[in-house]
Amino acid sequence: MDKDVTRNKSVDPLVVEEAIQELGREPSDDEQPRYVPIELVKPPCSNDASVMYHCYLIELKPNFDCDIPVSDIVLGTRNELDCDTIANMNFELQVQGGPLTVNFKHAGDVSLSSEQVLACRRFQITIFKILVDCKLKKLDEVLERFCLGQNHRTELIDYLLLPVERIHQRPSIIDLESIMSMSSLCNDDSKNSACVNFPQPNNNSHVLLRTQNGMVCTCRIQNSVVYMPHNNILYCITGLLDDLNGNSLMKDNKSLTYKAHYEAKHGINLCFDQQLLLNGRHIFRVQNYLLKCRQQTKKESSAKSVELPPELCAIIMSPISTSNLYSFSLVPSIMHRLESLLLSVNLKHMILDHCPQNITVPTIKVLESITTKGCQENFNLESLETLGDSFLKYAASQQLFKTYQNDREGLLSVNKEKIISNLSLGKLGCDRKISGFIREESFDPKKWTIPGDYSGNYFLNEELLFNKRSIYVGGTRKIDTKGVGDVVEALIGAFLRTGGELGAIYFMNWVGIEVDLDHIRYERHLQVQPEKLIDVGHLESLLDYKFCDPSLLVEALSHGSYMPGGYQRLEFLGDAVLDYMITAYFYYTYPGMMSPRFLTDMRSASVNNDCYARSAVKAGLHEHILASDIVHRNIDSTVNNFGLLSTESTFGFESETSFTTVLGDIVEALAGAIFVDSGYDKQIVFQSIRRLLEPLVSPETLRLHPGRDFNDYCQKKHYNVQKLVQCFQNGEAMVTIEVEAEGVTYKHTSTASNKITARKLAQKKVLRSLKETTETSLKDFPADIQLQRHCEFTC
């Protein structure tokens, strides 16, 4: 519905509200594109004899004592990465043992022949198929399809990930010698007996051994990946065991030789039992090392060494060191971060390419804005979303307040909902193609696309963005409208965080939310003598603010039963101003102390009717409210109950009684009155109202809402809420909560003047019982187990 329609006072608010509800019933398409950055896509094929690659050194540095040394890796791309991307590729992976730092550095350009490119692609397909699948299944088919797909003209994800040359004095930093040697191993088994120049750990470096590949020099099998056909397992070989052969007694069973073991367990007769055994270990498993709380195990299975008869081993890759294998197992997580960062760069350019103002936003903040909680990484959009949500609410409210000066609060609220609803924001985000950039789930290495692998039906389609830049679509995924709306709010927060309010307004207008911060005179026709109705001097002293127009103070204290419309318009405006100022205060005051969820919790604990109502009673504002006798009786009842509560704090959800909404509304209306009277100065509003709200909540004093605490605890423990009974009895709400936890039923019924308070009380009682039972059960465990389980329960 057009906004101008609401200017007509004859419009029935119910008609407008029904129109909004009808809008909400419109079908929404949850299938959203999944964008792939152009920087990682193979450009159209050319017949050039050589190919130029831009090289970047991926430096790996463990921040702990690591039993396996790590090796740097070279990334080669056909498209050059910009400086912004490289500068932001500095982060930590959570690997076994502790954090490992990743850093990118430009390493120059290199020209590769078509033969070298083919060998490099074959190398990375082989190593990643081994690391991702941990089995040889279908590797030959994949490599065969790879060879057939070299002349494929369809754009695919294609870049090179290669080992670093060990002698940096040479012209190239890529270890082409090992790669080409490995390619010769794959293409011509007759060369397997030849030696390669690779560091050897012992004096057996040039002995021929019988393997599944035939006679092979030890220089080939040491530092290799082998396949055992009898058990379908891959191993990496670190060397020969000088004192063990097939006739030696087993390490784990001193009564049995290795030859006897293989014959008894596998029915295999070792024909070359005099050959030294190989020292091997299981292939490293590729994992998501970006996870915030990656589960650590005491010792991964790959760390256990095994003794292998050479004659049962088929060489798959050689030469390849354990260090390289381990380092390459980290690469999928690294490349996932790079792809996410490149998407952020593309989104930032799409928004800012035609920006006439000097507005910028850090790429890392854009990445934070498009990263949902489902990714389970060290950062997500929640803090920026909370900040952006509060500013959006403020910007929309002040726009409507000054534009529709004759409309009542009900129409203003309906129009605001049209602007800030998730449905509206989600549609705007989809229309502006933001949905294709969203990261909505944790990285699954098993689904990672190996660059250059033509085995799957994974094709990309080029699409033009609004700034005429290209992006590629790599399929679709389901993201609900709310998820897209959350990202829009987070981007508002990101632009606000770094570009100020002008930056946030620019983005909002770009996405389709037409707002400005221009000041328009508030035309009012309230003819009153304030001094005869209220104690202006006392109230100004209480608020530490002197009104230019004291009639605004009268309007802010007038209930609808006393004056038509009363304080509702000012309350509508003040609610948004306070919400934004309090949220911004927390965001900027505790930048390094809060997790993404923490800002949301602090905002919820401070911006609520209970908090404002308690502040109003503490300051004695209830004595100045202009209202009917019935309203005053409700206020008196609340004030009497307030006397039973602690007055040490005004925030949170400690009260076990309900407050009439009038008290909270008055605080918001006073904020709106000061905002208008001061010429739309938010800082003056915050300084004045903060006096009433002190002490503000802090990270140390924060208490979660019982409902949130209750739901989080039950979800974490997988408890089911069996019943939620709500009814009214003798004018009071009665709520029953029943939870079944590990075969035991916990139940409590609470009554209060409204169902919200009654439900809160019931949840608090049931949660207390659940936690007390948990703490009691922990006493039966040893001290170390008690601590571990306690951390699990309270995480």
PDB file of N, CA, C and O in Angstrom, residues 217-257:
ATOM      1  N   CYS A 217      62.606 -48.466  -6.105  1.00  0.00           N
ATOM      2  CA  CYS A 217      63.676 -47.964  -5.248  1.00  0.00           C
ATOM      3  C   CYS A 217      63.079 -47.392  -3.962  1.00  0.00           C
ATOM      4  O   CYS A 217      61.993 -46.811  -3.976  1.00  0.00           O
ATOM      5  N   THR A 218      63.803 -47.571  -2.874  1.00  0.00           N
ATOM      6  CA  THR A 218      63.306 -47.061  -1.593  1.00  0.00           C
ATOM      7  C   THR A 218      63.098 -45.556  -1.616  1.00  0.00           C
ATOM      8  O   THR A 218      62.305 -45.019  -0.848  1.00  0.00           O
ATOM      9  N   CYS A 219      63.803 -44.860  -2.501  1.00  0.00           N
ATOM     10  CA  CYS A 219      63.610 -43.409  -2.590  1.00  0.00           C
ATOM     11  C   CYS A 219      62.222 -43.070  -3.090  1.00  0.00           C
ATOM     12  O   CYS A 219      61.738 -41.962  -2.889  1.00  0.00           O
ATOM     13  N   ARG A 220      61.579 -44.042  -3.766  1.00  0.00           N
ATOM     14  CA  ARG A 220      60.211 -43.835  -4.239  1.00  0.00           C
ATOM     15  C   ARG A 220      59.177 -44.118  -3.159  1.00  0.00           C
ATOM     16  O   ARG A 220      58.146 -43.441  -3.070  1.00  0.00           O
ATOM     17  N   ILE A 221      59.433 -45.129  -2.371  1.00  0.00           N
ATOM     18  CA  ILE A 221      58.397 -45.548  -1.425  1.00  0.00           C
ATOM     19  C   ILE A 221      58.473 -44.788  -0.104  1.00  0.00           C
ATOM     20  O   ILE A 221      57.478 -44.663   0.603  1.00  0.00           O
ATOM     21  N   GLN A 222      59.705 -44.291   0.221  1.00  0.00           N
ATOM     22  CA  GLN A 222      59.776 -43.434   1.395  1.00  0.00           C
ATOM     23  C   GLN A 222      59.176 -42.076   1.031  1.00  0.00           C
ATOM     24  O   GLN A 222      59.407 -41.559  -0.055  1.00  0.00           O
ATOM     25  N   ASN A 223      58.432 -41.485   1.941  1.00  0.00           N
ATOM     26  CA  ASN A 223      57.700 -40.250   1.661  1.00  0.00           C
ATOM     27  C   ASN A 223      56.747 -40.449   0.483  1.00  0.00           C
ATOM     28  O   ASN A 223      56.852 -39.810  -0.563  1.00  0.00           O
ATOM     29  N   SER A 224      55.814 -41.371   0.696  1.00  0.00           N
ATOM     30  CA  SER A 224      54.830 -41.673  -0.349  1.00  0.00           C
ATOM     31  C   SER A 224      53.488 -41.977   0.296  1.00  0.00           C
ATOM     32  O   SER A 224      53.372 -42.095   1.514  1.00  0.00           O
ATOM     33  N   VAL A 225      52.480 -42.079  -0.564  1.00  0.00           N
ATOM     34  CA  VAL A 225      51.167 -42.570  -0.144  1.00  0.00           C
ATOM     35  C   VAL A 225      50.962 -43.918  -0.818  1.00  0.00           C
ATOM     36  O   VAL A 225      51.143 -44.045  -2.041  1.00  0.00           O
ATOM     37  N   VAL A 226      50.627 -44.930  -0.009  1.00  0.00           N
ATOM     38  CA  VAL A 226      50.441 -46.271  -0.559  1.00  0.00           C
ATOM     39  C   VAL A 226      49.034 -46.771  -0.260  1.00  0.00           C
ATOM     40  O   VAL A 226      48.371 -46.290   0.668  1.00  0.00           O
ATOM     41  N   TYR A 227      48.643 -47.740  -1.074  1.00  0.00           N
ATOM     42  CA  TYR A 227      47.314 -48.357  -0.945  1.00  0.00           C
ATOM     43  C   TYR A 227      47.490 -49.835  -0.656  1.00  0.00           C
ATOM     44  O   TYR A 227      48.293 -50.510  -1.301  1.00  0.00           O
ATOM     45  N   MET A 228      46.741 -50.341   0.359  1.00  0.00           N
ATOM     46  CA  MET A 228      46.795 -51.758   0.709  1.00  0.00           C
ATOM     47  C   MET A 228      45.525 -52.429   0.174  1.00  0.00           C
ATOM     48  O   MET A 228      44.431 -52.267   0.754  1.00  0.00           O
ATOM     49  N   PRO A 229      45.595 -53.161  -0.937  1.00  0.00           N
ATOM     50  CA  PRO A 229      44.393 -53.750  -1.547  1.00  0.00           C
ATOM     51  C   PRO A 229      43.638 -54.704  -0.623  1.00  0.00           C
ATOM     52  O   PRO A 229      42.405 -54.802  -0.702  1.00  0.00           O
ATOM     53  N   HIS A 230      44.335 -55.393   0.280  1.00  0.00           N
ATOM     54  CA  HIS A 230      43.654 -56.407   1.077  1.00  0.00           C
ATOM     55  C   HIS A 230      42.714 -55.798   2.123  1.00  0.00           C
ATOM     56  O   HIS A 230      41.762 -56.450   2.576  1.00  0.00           O
ATOM     57  N   ASN A 231      42.952 -54.546   2.525  1.00  0.00           N
ATOM     58  CA  ASN A 231      42.040 -53.922   3.493  1.00  0.00           C
ATOM     59  C   ASN A 231      41.489 -52.577   3.017  1.00  0.00           C
ATOM     60  O   ASN A 231      40.789 -51.887   3.762  1.00  0.00           O
ATOM     61  N   ASN A 232      41.815 -52.202   1.767  1.00  0.00           N
ATOM     62  CA  ASN A 232      41.307 -50.955   1.161  1.00  0.00           C
ATOM     63  C   ASN A 232      41.629 -49.717   2.001  1.00  0.00           C
ATOM     64  O   ASN A 232      40.791 -48.814   2.155  1.00  0.00           O
ATOM     65  N   ILE A 233      42.843 -49.658   2.555  1.00  0.00           N
ATOM     66  CA  ILE A 233      43.240 -48.525   3.385  1.00  0.00           C
ATOM     67  C   ILE A 233      44.464 -47.848   2.781  1.00  0.00           C
ATOM     68  O   ILE A 233      45.342 -48.512   2.219  1.00  0.00           O
ATOM     69  N   LEU A 234      44.484 -46.518   2.893  1.00  0.00           N
ATOM     70  CA  LEU A 234      45.608 -45.724   2.435  1.00  0.00           C
ATOM     71  C   LEU A 234      46.504 -45.358   3.616  1.00  0.00           C
ATOM     72  O   LEU A 234      46.007 -45.086   4.712  1.00  0.00           O
ATOM     73  N   TYR A 235      47.802 -45.337   3.382  1.00  0.00           N
ATOM     74  CA  TYR A 235      48.758 -44.957   4.420  1.00  0.00           C
ATOM     75  C   TYR A 235      49.778 -43.992   3.822  1.00  0.00           C
ATOM     76  O   TYR A 235      50.079 -44.054   2.616  1.00  0.00           O
ATOM     77  N   CYS A 236      50.329 -43.138   4.676  1.00  0.00           N
ATOM     78  CA  CYS A 236      51.486 -42.348   4.254  1.00  0.00           C
ATOM     79  C   CYS A 236      52.730 -42.994   4.864  1.00  0.00           C
ATOM     80  O   CYS A 236      52.736 -43.351   6.047  1.00  0.00           O
ATOM     81  N   ILE A 237      53.757 -43.166   4.060  1.00  0.00           N
ATOM     82  CA  ILE A 237      54.983 -43.858   4.469  1.00  0.00           C
ATOM     83  C   ILE A 237      56.042 -42.821   4.851  1.00  0.00           C
ATOM     84  O   ILE A 237      56.338 -41.901   4.080  1.00  0.00           O
ATOM     85  N   THR A 238      56.604 -42.988   6.026  1.00  0.00           N
ATOM     86  CA  THR A 238      57.623 -42.047   6.510  1.00  0.00           C
ATOM     87  C   THR A 238      59.036 -42.605   6.422  1.00  0.00           C
ATOM     88  O   THR A 238      59.998 -41.861   6.574  1.00  0.00           O
ATOM     89  N   GLY A 239      59.190 -43.916   6.175  1.00  0.00           N
ATOM     90  CA  GLY A 239      60.529 -44.488   6.071  1.00  0.00           C
ATOM     91  C   GLY A 239      60.507 -45.998   6.233  1.00  0.00           C
ATOM     92  O   GLY A 239      59.435 -46.624   6.291  1.00  0.00           O
ATOM     93  N   LEU A 240      61.695 -46.594   6.307  1.00  0.00           N
ATOM     94  CA  LEU A 240      61.846 -48.027   6.527  1.00  0.00           C
ATOM     95  C   LEU A 240      62.214 -48.280   7.987  1.00  0.00           C
ATOM     96  O   LEU A 240      62.859 -47.459   8.628  1.00  0.00           O
ATOM     97  N   LEU A 241      61.817 -49.445   8.492  1.00  0.00           N
ATOM     98  CA  LEU A 241      62.150 -49.850   9.853  1.00  0.00           C
ATOM     99  C   LEU A 241      63.392 -50.737   9.796  1.00  0.00           C
ATOM    100  O   LEU A 241      63.351 -51.866   9.287  1.00  0.00           O
ATOM    101  N   ASP A 242      64.518 -50.216  10.269  1.00  0.00           N
ATOM    102  CA  ASP A 242      65.812 -50.883  10.093  1.00  0.00           C
ATOM    103  C   ASP A 242      65.871 -52.269  10.723  1.00  0.00           C
ATOM    104  O   ASP A 242      66.598 -53.152  10.254  1.00  0.00           O
ATOM    105  N   ASP A 243      65.111 -52.492  11.795  1.00  0.00           N
ATOM    106  CA  ASP A 243      65.268 -53.733  12.547  1.00  0.00           C
ATOM    107  C   ASP A 243      64.071 -54.665  12.434  1.00  0.00           C
ATOM    108  O   ASP A 243      63.958 -55.623  13.199  1.00  0.00           O
ATOM    109  N   LEU A 244      63.155 -54.401  11.492  1.00  0.00           N
ATOM    110  CA  LEU A 244      61.964 -55.248  11.382  1.00  0.00           C
ATOM    111  C   LEU A 244      61.764 -55.725   9.949  1.00  0.00           C
ATOM    112  O   LEU A 244      61.877 -54.950   9.000  1.00  0.00           O
ATOM    113  N   ASN A 245      61.475 -57.038   9.825  1.00  0.00           N
ATOM    114  CA  ASN A 245      61.048 -57.588   8.540  1.00  0.00           C
ATOM    115  C   ASN A 245      59.894 -58.545   8.783  1.00  0.00           C
ATOM    116  O   ASN A 245      59.366 -58.627   9.901  1.00  0.00           O
ATOM    117  N   GLY A 246      59.487 -59.293   7.769  1.00  0.00           N
ATOM    118  CA  GLY A 246      58.322 -60.154   7.900  1.00  0.00           C
ATOM    119  C   GLY A 246      58.469 -61.238   8.943  1.00  0.00           C
ATOM    120  O   GLY A 246      57.469 -61.746   9.471  1.00  0.00           O
ATOM    121  N   ASN A 247      59.692 -61.614   9.271  1.00  0.00           N
ATOM    122  CA  ASN A 247      59.921 -62.679  10.256  1.00  0.00           C
ATOM    123  C   ASN A 247      60.106 -62.144  11.675  1.00  0.00           C
ATOM    124  O   ASN A 247      60.309 -62.928  12.612  1.00  0.00           O
ATOM    125  N   SER A 248      60.046 -60.840  11.850  1.00  0.00           N
ATOM    126  CA  SER A 248      60.198 -60.247  13.185  1.00  0.00           C
ATOM    127  C   SER A 248      58.907 -60.410  13.984  1.00  0.00           C
ATOM    128  O   SER A 248      57.796 -60.533  13.430  1.00  0.00           O
ATOM    129  N   LEU A 249      59.075 -60.451  15.315  1.00  0.00           N
ATOM    130  CA  LEU A 249      57.908 -60.520  16.180  1.00  0.00           C
ATOM    131  C   LEU A 249      57.178 -59.177  16.159  1.00  0.00           C
ATOM    132  O   LEU A 249      57.790 -58.109  16.128  1.00  0.00           O
ATOM    133  N   MET A 250      55.864 -59.227  16.195  1.00  0.00           N
ATOM    134  CA  MET A 250      55.061 -58.016  16.152  1.00  0.00           C
ATOM    135  C   MET A 250      55.251 -57.191  17.420  1.00  0.00           C
ATOM    136  O   MET A 250      55.477 -57.732  18.500  1.00  0.00           O
ATOM    137  N   LYS A 251      55.152 -55.869  17.269  1.00  0.00           N
ATOM    138  CA  LYS A 251      55.289 -54.980  18.422  1.00  0.00           C
ATOM    139  C   LYS A 251      54.157 -55.191  19.419  1.00  0.00           C
ATOM    140  O   LYS A 251      54.371 -55.136  20.629  1.00  0.00           O
ATOM    141  N   ASP A 252      52.961 -55.428  18.907  1.00  0.00           N
ATOM    142  CA  ASP A 252      51.800 -55.556  19.788  1.00  0.00           C
ATOM    143  C   ASP A 252      51.556 -56.985  20.266  1.00  0.00           C
ATOM    144  O   ASP A 252      50.723 -57.214  21.143  1.00  0.00           O
ATOM    145  N   ASN A 253      52.258 -57.951  19.659  1.00  0.00           N
ATOM    146  CA  ASN A 253      52.062 -59.354  20.026  1.00  0.00           C
ATOM    147  C   ASN A 253      53.394 -60.084  19.859  1.00  0.00           C
ATOM    148  O   ASN A 253      53.738 -60.535  18.767  1.00  0.00           O
ATOM    149  N   LYS A 254      54.134 -60.177  20.932  1.00  0.00           N
ATOM    150  CA  LYS A 254      55.490 -60.734  20.883  1.00  0.00           C
ATOM    151  C   LYS A 254      55.526 -62.230  20.594  1.00  0.00           C
ATOM    152  O   LYS A 254      56.587 -62.809  20.395  1.00  0.00           O
ATOM    153  N   SER A 255      54.380 -62.879  20.555  1.00  0.00           N
ATOM    154  CA  SER A 255      54.352 -64.324  20.290  1.00  0.00           C
ATOM    155  C   SER A 255      54.049 -64.636  18.833  1.00  0.00           C
ATOM    156  O   SER A 255      53.950 -65.803  18.448  1.00  0.00           O
ATOM    157  N   LEU A 256      53.903 -63.592  18.002  1.00  0.00           N
ATOM    158  CA  LEU A 256      53.487 -63.804  16.617  1.00  0.00           C
ATOM    159  C   LEU A 256      54.348 -62.947  15.688  1.00  0.00           C
ATOM    160  O   LEU A 256      54.602 -61.780  15.963  1.00  0.00           O
ATOM    161  N   THR A 257      54.793 -63.558  14.578  1.00  0.00           N
ATOM    162  CA  THR A 257      55.555 -62.790  13.589  1.00  0.00           C
ATOM    163  C   THR A 257      54.586 -62.078  12.647  1.00  0.00           C
ATOM    164  O   THR A 257      53.399 -62.437  12.554  1.00  0.00           O
TER     165      THR A 257
END
